[in-house]
JSON list of C-alpha atoms in Angstrom, two decimals:
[
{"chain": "A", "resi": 1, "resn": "UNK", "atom": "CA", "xyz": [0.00, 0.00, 0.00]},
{"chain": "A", "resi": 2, "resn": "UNK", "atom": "CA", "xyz": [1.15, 3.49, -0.76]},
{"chain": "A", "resi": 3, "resn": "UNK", "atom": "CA", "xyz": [2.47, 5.00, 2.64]},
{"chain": "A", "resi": 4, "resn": "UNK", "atom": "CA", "xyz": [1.24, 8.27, 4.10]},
{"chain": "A", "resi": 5, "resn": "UNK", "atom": "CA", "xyz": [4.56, 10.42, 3.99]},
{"chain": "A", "resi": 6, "resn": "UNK", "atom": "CA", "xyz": [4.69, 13.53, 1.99]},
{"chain": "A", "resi": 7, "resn": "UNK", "atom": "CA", "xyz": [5.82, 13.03, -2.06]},
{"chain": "A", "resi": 8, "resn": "UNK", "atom": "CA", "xyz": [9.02, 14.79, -3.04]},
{"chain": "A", "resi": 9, "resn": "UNK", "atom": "CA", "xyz": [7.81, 17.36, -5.58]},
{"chain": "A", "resi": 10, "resn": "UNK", "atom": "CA", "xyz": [11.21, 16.89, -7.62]},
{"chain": "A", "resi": 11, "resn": "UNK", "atom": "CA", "xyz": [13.31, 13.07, -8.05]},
{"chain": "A", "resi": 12, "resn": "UNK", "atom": "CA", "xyz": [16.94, 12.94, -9.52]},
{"chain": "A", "resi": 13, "resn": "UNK", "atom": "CA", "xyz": [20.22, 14.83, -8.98]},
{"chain": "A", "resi": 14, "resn": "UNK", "atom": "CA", "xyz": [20.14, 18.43, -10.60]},
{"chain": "A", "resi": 15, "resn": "UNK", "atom": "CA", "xyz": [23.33, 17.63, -12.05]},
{"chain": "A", "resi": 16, "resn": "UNK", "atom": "CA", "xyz": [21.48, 15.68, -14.62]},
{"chain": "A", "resi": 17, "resn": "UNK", "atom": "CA", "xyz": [20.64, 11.64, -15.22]},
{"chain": "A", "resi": 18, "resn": "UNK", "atom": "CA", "xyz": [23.00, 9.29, -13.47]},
{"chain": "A", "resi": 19, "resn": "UNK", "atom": "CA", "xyz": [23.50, 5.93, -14.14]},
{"chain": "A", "resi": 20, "resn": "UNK", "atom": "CA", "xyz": [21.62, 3.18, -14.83]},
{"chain": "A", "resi": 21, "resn": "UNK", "atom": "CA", "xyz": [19.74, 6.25, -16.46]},
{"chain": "A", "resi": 22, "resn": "UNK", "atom": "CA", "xyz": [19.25, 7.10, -19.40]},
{"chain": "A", "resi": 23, "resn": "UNK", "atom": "CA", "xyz": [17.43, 3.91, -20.25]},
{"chain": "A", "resi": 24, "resn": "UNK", "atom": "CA", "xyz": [16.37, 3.68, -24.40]},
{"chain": "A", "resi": 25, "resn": "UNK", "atom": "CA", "xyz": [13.40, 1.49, -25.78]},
{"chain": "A", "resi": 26, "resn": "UNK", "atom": "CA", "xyz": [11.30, 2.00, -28.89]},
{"chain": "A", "resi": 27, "resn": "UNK", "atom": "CA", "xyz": [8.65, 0.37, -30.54]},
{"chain": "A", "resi": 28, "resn": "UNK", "atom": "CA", "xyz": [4.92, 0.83, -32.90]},
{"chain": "A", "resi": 29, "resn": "UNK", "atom": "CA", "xyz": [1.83, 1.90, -31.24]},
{"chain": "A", "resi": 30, "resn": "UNK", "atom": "CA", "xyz": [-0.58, -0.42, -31.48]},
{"chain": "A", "resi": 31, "resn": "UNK", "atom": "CA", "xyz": [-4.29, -0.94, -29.87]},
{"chain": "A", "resi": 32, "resn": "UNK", "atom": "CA", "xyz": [-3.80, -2.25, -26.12]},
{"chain": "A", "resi": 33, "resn": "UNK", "atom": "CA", "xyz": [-5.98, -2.18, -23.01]},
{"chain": "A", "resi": 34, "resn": "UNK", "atom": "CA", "xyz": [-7.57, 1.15, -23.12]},
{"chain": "A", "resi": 35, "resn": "UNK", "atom": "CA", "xyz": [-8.68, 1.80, -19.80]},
{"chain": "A", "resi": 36, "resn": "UNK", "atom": "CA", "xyz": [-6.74, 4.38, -19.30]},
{"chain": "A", "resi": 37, "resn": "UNK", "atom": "CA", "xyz": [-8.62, 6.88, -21.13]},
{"chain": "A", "resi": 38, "resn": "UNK", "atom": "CA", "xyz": [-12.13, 5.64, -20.28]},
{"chain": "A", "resi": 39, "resn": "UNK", "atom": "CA", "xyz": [-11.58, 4.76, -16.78]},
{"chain": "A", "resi": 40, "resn": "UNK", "atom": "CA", "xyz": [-8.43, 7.16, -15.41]},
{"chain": "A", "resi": 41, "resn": "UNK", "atom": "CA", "xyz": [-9.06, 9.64, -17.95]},
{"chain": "A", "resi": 42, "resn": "UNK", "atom": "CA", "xyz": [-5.40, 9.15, -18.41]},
{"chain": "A", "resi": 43, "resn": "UNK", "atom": "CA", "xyz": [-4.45, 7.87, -22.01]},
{"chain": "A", "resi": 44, "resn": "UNK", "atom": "CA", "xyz": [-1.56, 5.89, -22.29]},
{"chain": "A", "resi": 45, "resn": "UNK", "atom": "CA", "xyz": [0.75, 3.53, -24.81]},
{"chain": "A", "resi": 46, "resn": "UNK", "atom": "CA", "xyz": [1.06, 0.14, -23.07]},
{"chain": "A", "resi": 47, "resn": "UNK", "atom": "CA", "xyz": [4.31, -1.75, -23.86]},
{"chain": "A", "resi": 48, "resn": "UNK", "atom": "CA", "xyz": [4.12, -5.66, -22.90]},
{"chain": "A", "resi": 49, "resn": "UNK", "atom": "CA", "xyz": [6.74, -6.34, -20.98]},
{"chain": "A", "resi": 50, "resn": "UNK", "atom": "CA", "xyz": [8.53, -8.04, -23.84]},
{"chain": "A", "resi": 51, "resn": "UNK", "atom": "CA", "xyz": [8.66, -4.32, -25.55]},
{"chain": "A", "resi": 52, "resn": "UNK", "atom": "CA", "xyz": [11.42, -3.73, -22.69]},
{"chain": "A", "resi": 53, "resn": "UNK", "atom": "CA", "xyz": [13.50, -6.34, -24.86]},
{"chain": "A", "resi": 54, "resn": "UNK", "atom": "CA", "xyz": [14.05, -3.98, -27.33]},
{"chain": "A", "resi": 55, "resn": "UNK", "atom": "CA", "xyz": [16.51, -1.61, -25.61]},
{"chain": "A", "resi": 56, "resn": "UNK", "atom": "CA", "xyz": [17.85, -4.76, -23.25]},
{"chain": "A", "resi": 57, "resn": "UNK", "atom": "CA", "xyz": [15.97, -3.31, -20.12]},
{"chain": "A", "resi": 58, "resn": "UNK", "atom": "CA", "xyz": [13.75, -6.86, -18.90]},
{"chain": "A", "resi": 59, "resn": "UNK", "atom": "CA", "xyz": [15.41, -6.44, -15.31]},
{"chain": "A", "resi": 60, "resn": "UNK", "atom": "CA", "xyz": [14.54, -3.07, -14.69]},
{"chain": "A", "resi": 61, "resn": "UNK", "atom": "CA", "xyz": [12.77, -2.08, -11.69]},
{"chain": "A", "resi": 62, "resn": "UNK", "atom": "CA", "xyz": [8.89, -1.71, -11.15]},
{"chain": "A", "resi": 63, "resn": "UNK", "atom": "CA", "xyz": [7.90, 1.89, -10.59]},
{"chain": "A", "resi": 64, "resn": "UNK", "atom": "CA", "xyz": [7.00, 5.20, -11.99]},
{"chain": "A", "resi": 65, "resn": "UNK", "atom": "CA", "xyz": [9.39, 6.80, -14.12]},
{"chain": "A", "resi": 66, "resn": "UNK", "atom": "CA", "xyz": [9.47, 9.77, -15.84]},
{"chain": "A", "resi": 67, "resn": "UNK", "atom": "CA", "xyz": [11.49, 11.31, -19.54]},
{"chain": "A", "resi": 68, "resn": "UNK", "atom": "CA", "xyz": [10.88, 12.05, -23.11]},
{"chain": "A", "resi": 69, "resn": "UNK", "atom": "CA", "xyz": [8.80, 10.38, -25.74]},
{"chain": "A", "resi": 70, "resn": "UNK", "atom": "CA", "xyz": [9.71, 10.81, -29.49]},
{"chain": "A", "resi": 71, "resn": "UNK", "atom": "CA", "xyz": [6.76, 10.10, -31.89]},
{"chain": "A", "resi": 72, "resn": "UNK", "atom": "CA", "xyz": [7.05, 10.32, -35.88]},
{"chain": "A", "resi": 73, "resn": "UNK", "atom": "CA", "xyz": [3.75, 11.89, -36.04]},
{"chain": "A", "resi": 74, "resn": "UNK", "atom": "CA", "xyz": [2.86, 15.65, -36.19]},
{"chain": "A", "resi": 75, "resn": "UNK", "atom": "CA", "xyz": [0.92, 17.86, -33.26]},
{"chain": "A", "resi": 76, "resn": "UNK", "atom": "CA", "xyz": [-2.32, 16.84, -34.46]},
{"chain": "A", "resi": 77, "resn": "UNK", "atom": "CA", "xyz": [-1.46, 13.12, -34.69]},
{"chain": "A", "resi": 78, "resn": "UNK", "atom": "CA", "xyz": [-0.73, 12.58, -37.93]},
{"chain": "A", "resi": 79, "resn": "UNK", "atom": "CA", "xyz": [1.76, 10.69, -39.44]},
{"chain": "A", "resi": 80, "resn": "UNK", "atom": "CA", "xyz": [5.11, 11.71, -41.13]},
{"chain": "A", "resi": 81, "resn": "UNK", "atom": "CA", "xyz": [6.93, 10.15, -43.07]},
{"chain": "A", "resi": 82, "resn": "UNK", "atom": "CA", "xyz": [10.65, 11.01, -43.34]},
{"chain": "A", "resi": 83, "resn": "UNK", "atom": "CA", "xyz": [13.10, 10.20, -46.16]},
{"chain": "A", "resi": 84, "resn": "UNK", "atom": "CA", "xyz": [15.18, 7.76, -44.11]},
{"chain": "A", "resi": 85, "resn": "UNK", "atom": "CA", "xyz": [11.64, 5.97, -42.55]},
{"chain": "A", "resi": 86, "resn": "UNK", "atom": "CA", "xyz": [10.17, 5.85, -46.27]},
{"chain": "A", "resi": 87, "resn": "UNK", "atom": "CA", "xyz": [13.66, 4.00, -47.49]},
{"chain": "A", "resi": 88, "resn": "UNK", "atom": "CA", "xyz": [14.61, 1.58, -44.25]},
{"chain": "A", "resi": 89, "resn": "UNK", "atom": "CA", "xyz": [11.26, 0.88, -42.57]},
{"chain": "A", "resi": 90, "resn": "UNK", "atom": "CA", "xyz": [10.24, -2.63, -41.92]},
{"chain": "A", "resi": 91, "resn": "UNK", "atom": "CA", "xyz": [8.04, -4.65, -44.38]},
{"chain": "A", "resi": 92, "resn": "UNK", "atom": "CA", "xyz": [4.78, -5.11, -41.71]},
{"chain": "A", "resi": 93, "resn": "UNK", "atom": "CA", "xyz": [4.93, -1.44, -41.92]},
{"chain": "A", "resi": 94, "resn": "UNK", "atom": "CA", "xyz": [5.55, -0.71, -45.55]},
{"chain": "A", "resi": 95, "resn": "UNK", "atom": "CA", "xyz": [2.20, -3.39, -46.01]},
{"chain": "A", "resi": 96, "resn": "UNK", "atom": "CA", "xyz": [0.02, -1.83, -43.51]},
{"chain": "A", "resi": 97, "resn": "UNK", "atom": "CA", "xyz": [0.81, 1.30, -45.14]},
{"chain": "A", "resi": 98, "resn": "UNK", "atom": "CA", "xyz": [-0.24, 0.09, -48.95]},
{"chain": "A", "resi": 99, "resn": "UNK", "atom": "CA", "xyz": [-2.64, -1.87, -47.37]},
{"chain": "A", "resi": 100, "resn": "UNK", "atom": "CA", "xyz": [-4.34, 1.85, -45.70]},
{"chain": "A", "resi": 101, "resn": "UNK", "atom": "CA", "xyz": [-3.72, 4.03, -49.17]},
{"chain": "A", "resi": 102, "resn": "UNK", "atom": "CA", "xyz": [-5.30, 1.48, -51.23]},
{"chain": "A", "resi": 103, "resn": "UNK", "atom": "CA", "xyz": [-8.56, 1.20, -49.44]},
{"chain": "A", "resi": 104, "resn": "UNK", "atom": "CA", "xyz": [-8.91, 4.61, -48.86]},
{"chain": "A", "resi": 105, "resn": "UNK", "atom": "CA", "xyz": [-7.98, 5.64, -52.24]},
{"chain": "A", "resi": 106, "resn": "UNK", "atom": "CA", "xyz": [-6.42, 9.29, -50.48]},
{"chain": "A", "resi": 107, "resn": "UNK", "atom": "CA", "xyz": [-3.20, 8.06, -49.22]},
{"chain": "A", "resi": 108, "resn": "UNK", "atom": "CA", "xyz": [-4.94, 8.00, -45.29]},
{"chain": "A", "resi": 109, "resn": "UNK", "atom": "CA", "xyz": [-3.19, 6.16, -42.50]},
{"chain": "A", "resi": 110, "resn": "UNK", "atom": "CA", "xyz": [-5.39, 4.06, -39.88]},
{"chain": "A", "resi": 111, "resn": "UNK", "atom": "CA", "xyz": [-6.24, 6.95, -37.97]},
{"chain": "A", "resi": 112, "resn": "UNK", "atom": "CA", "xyz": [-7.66, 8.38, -41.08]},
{"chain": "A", "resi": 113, "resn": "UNK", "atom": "CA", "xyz": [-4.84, 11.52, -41.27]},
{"chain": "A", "resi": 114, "resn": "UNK", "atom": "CA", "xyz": [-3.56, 11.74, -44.25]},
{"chain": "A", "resi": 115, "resn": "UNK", "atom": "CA", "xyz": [-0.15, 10.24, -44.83]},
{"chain": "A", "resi": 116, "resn": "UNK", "atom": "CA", "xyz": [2.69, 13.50, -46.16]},
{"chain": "A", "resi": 117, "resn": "UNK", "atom": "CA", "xyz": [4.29, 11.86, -48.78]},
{"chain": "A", "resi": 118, "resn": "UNK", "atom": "CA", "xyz": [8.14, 12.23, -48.43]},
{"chain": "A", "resi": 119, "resn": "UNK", "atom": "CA", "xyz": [9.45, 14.90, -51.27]},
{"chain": "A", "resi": 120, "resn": "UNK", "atom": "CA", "xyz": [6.29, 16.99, -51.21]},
{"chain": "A", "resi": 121, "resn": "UNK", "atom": "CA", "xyz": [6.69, 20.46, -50.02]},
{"chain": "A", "resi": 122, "resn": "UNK", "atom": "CA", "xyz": [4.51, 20.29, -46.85]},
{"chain": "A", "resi": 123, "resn": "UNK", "atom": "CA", "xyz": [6.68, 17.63, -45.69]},
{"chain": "A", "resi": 124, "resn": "UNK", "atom": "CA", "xyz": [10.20, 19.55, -46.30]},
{"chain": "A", "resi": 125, "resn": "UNK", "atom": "CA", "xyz": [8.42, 22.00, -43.97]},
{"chain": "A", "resi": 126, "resn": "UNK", "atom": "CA", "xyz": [7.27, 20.21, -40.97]},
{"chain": "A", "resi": 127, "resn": "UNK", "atom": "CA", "xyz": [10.10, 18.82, -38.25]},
{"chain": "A", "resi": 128, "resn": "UNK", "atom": "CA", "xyz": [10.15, 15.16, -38.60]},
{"chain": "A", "resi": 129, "resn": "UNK", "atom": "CA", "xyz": [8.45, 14.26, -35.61]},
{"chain": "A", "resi": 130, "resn": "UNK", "atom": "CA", "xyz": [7.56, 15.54, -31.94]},
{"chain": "A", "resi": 131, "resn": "UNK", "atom": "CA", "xyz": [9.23, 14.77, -28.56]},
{"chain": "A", "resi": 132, "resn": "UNK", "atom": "CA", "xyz": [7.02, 15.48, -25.62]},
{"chain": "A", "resi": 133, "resn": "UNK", "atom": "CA", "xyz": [7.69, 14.84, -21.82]},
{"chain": "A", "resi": 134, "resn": "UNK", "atom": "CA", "xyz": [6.30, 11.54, -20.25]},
{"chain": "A", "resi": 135, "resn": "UNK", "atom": "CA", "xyz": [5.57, 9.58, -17.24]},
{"chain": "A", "resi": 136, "resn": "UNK", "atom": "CA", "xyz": [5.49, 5.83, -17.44]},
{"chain": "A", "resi": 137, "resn": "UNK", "atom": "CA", "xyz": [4.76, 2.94, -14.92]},
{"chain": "A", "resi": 138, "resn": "UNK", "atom": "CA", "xyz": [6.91, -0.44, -15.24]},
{"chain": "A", "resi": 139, "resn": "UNK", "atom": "CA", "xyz": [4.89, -3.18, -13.08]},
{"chain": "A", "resi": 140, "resn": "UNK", "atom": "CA", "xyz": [1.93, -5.15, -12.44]},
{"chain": "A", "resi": 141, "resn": "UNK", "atom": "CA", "xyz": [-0.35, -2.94, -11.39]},
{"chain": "A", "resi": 142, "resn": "UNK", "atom": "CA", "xyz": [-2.02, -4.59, -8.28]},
{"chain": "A", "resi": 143, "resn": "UNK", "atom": "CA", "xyz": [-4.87, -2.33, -8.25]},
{"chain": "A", "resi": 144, "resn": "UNK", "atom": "CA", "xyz": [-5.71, -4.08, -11.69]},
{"chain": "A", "resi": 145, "resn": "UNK", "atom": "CA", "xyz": [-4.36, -7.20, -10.56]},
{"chain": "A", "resi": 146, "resn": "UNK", "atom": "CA", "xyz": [-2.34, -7.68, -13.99]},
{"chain": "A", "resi": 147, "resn": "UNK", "atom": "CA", "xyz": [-1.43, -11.05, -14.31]},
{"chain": "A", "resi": 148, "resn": "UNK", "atom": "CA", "xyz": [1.66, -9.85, -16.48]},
{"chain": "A", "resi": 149, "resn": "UNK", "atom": "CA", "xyz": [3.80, -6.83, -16.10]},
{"chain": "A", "resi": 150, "resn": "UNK", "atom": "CA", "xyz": [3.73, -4.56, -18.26]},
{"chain": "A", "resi": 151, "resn": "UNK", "atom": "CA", "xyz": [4.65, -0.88, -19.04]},
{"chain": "A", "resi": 152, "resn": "UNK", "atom": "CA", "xyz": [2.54, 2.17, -19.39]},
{"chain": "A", "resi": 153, "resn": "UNK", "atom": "CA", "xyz": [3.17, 5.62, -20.69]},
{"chain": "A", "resi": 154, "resn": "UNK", "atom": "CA", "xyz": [1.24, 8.64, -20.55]},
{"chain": "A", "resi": 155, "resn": "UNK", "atom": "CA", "xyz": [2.50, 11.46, -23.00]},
{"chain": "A", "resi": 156, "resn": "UNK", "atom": "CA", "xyz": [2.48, 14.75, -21.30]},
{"chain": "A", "resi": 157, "resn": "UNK", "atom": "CA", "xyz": [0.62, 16.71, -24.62]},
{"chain": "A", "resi": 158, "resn": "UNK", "atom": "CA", "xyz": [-3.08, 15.99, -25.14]},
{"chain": "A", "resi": 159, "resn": "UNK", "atom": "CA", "xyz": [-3.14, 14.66, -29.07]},
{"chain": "A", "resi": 160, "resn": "UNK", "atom": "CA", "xyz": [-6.74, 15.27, -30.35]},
{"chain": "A", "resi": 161, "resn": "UNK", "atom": "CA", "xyz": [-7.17, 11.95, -32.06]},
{"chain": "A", "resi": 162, "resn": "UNK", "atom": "CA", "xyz": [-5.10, 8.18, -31.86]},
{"chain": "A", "resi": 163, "resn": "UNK", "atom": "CA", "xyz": [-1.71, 7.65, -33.64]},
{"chain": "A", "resi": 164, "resn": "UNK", "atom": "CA", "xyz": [-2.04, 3.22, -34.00]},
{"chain": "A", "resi": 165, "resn": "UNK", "atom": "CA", "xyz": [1.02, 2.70, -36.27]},
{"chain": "A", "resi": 166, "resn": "UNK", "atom": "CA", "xyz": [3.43, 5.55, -34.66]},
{"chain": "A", "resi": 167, "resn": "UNK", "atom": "CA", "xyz": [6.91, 4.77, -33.71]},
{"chain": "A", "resi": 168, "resn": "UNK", "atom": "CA", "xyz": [7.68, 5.72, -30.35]},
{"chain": "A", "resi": 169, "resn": "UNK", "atom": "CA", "xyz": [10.85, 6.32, -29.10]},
{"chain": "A", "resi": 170, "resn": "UNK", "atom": "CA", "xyz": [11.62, 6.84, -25.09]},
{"chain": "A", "resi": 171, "resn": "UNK", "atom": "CA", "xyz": [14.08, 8.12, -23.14]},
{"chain": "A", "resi": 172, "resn": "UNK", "atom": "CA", "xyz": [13.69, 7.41, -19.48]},
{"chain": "A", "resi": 173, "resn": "UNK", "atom": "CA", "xyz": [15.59, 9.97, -17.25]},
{"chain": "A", "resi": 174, "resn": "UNK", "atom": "CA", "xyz": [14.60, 9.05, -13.69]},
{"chain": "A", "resi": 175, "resn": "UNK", "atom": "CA", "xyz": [13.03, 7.38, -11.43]},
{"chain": "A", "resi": 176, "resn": "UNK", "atom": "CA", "xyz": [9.61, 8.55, -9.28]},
{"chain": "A", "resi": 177, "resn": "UNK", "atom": "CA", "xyz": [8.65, 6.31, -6.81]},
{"chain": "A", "resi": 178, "resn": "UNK", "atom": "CA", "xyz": [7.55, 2.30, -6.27]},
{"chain": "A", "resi": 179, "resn": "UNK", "atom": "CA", "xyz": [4.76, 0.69, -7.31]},
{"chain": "A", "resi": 180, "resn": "UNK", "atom": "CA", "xyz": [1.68, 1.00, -5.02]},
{"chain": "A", "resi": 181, "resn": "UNK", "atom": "CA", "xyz": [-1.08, -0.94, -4.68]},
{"chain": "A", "resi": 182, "resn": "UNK", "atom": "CA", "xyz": [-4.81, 1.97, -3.82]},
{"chain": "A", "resi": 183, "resn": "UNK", "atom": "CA", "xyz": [-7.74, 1.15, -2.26]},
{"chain": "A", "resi": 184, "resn": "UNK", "atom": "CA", "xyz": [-9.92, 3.14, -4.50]},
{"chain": "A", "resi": 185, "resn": "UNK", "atom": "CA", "xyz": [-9.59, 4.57, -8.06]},
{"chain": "A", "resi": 186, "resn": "UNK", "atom": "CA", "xyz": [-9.40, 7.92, -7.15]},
{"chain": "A", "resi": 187, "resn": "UNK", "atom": "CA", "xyz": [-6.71, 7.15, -4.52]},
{"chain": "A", "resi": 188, "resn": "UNK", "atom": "CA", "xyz": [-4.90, 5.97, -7.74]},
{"chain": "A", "resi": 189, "resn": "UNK", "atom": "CA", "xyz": [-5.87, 8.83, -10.27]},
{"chain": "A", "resi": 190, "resn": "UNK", "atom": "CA", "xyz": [-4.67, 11.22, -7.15]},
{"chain": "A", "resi": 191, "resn": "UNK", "atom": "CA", "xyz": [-1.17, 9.82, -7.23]},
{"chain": "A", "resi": 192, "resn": "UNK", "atom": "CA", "xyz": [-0.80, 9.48, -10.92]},
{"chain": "A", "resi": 193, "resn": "UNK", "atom": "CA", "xyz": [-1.61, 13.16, -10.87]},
{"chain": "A", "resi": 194, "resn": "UNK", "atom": "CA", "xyz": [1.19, 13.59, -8.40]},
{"chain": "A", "resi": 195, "resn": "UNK", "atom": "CA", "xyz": [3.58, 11.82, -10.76]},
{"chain": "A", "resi": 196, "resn": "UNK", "atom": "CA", "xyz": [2.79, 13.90, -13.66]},
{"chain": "A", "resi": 197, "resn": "UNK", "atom": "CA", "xyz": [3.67, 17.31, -11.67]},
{"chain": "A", "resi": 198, "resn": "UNK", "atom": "CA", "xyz": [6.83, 15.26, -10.17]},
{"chain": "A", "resi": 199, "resn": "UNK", "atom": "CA", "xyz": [7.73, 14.36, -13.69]},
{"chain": "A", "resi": 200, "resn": "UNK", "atom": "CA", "xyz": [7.15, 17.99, -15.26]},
{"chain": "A", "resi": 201, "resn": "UNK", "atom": "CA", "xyz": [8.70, 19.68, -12.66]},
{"chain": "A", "resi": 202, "resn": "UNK", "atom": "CA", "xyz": [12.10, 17.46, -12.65]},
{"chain": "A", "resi": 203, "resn": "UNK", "atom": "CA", "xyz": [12.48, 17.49, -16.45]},
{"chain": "A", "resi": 204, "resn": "UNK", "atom": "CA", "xyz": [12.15, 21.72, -16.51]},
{"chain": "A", "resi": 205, "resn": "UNK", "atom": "CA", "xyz": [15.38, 21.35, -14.78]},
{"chain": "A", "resi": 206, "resn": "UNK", "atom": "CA", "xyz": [18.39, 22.37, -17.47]},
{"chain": "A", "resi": 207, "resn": "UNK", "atom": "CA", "xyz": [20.50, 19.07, -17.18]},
{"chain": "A", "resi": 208, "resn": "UNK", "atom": "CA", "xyz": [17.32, 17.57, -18.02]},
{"chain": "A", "resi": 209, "resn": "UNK", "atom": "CA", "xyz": [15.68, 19.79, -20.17]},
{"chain": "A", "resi": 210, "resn": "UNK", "atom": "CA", "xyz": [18.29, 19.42, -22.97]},
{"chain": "A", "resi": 211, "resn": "UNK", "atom": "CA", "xyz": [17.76, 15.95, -23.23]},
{"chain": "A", "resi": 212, "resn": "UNK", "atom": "CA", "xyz": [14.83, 16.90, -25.53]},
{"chain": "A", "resi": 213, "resn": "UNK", "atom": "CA", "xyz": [17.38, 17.03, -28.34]},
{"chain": "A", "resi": 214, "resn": "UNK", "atom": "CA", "xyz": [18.70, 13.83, -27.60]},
{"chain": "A", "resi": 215, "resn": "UNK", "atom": "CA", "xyz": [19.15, 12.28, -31.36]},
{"chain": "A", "resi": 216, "resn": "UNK", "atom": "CA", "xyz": [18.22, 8.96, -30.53]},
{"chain": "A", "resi": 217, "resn": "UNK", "atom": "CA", "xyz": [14.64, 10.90, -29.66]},
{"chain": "A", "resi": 218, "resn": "UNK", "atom": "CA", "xyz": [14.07, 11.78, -33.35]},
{"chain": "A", "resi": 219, "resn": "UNK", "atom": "CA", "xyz": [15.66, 8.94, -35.08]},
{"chain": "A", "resi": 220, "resn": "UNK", "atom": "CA", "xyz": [12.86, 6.60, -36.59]},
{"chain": "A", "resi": 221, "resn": "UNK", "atom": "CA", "xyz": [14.01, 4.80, -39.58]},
{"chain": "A", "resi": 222, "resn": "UNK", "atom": "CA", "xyz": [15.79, 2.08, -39.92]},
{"chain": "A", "resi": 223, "resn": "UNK", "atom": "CA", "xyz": [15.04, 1.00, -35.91]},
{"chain": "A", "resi": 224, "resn": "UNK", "atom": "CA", "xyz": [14.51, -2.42, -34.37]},
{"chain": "A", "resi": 225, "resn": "UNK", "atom": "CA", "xyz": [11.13, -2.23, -33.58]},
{"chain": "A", "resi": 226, "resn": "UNK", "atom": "CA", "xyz": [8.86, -3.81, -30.83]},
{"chain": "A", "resi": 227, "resn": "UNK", "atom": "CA", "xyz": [5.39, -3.34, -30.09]},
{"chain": "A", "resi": 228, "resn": "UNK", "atom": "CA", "xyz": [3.58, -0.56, -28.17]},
{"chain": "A", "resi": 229, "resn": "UNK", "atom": "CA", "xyz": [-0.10, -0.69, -26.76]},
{"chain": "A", "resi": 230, "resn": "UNK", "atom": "CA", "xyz": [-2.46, 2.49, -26.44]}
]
């Protein structure tokens, strides 16, 4: 049970991330358990905990942690396709994404934004992707009584519609605090609120701040890629 002493309003050293952090993993979004949104009313991208593979991290601890997400998808959600992603990315994705223009007949990805095709102006324009601050969980969540751990990561920028088929890239900075187990849902909304302030808060530091530009953020062709649940 979660114990009754204060929460720190800031975690890590203000000389930046030290070691084992920062911690890398990647992978697609795909469709997962979705009560975040509808019961939390806090969306988030659920990575099985065989998405930890990816950047070598099975043994980390559970907990709350908090960094950056990298998405290749624009403010709105939509997809973008970058030179590099359009020449090296995998063949599930290169299908799903014939797959998409061909039944829609408009070039629209599954969220039904239309895809920017890579060469057009519109694209040259637009940054190749957004990188946002996050908080994640890495557990079982006992109030759910999971019967696998998993990971769960709630993007600190409200996106007006989903973004299935993204590639997500994170970069976790810190650690928050143990996993809990609540005796009511709004006990557990009330802390997750508590690690989203934490999280903000400790990343508007500078050492931590200018992690934003960390390449490996915006990089999304041409990556191993696992699966990620929203």
């Amino acid at each position: 049970m979660r114990p009754d002493a204060p929460r720190p309003q800031i975690v890590g050293p203000d000389s930046g991330p030290e070691p084992p952090f920062p911690l890398r993993l990647n992978g697609k979004v795909v469709k997962g358990f979705g009560r975040g949104s509808k019961e939390l009313g806090i969306p988030t991208a659920n990575i099985p905990i065989a998405g930890l593979s990816v950047g070598g991290h099975e043994d980390v601890q559970s907990g709350v942690y908090y960094g950056f997400a990298g998405l290749d998808v624009d403010e709105d959600g939509e997809r973008i396709m970058t030179e590099e992603a359009e020449t090296n990315h995998d063949e599930d994705t290169a299908k799903d994404i014939a797959e998409t223009r061909s039944a829609n007949g408009v070039g629209e990805d599954v969220n039904g934004a239309s895809a920017k095709r890579v060469g057009s102006e519109e694209a040259k324009r637009e940054r190749k992707g957004v990188v946002y601050p996050m908080v994640m969980s890495i557990g079982w969540n006992p109030f759910y009584k999971n019967t696998v751990r998993s990971v769960e990561v709630h993007i600190l920028y409200t996106f007006p519609h989903d973004f299935y088929g993204a590639h997500m890239n994170l970069l976790i900075l810190g650690f928050i605090r143990p996993e809990y187990d609540y005796v009511s849902r709004d006990a557990l909304v009330q802390d997750i609120m508590t690690d989203v302030e934490v999280a903000r808060r400790s990343l508007d530091r500078e050492a931590y701040a200018r992690c934003r530009e960390d390449g490996y953020l915006w990089e999304f062709g041409g990556r191993e890629r696992g699966d990620v649940g929203s």
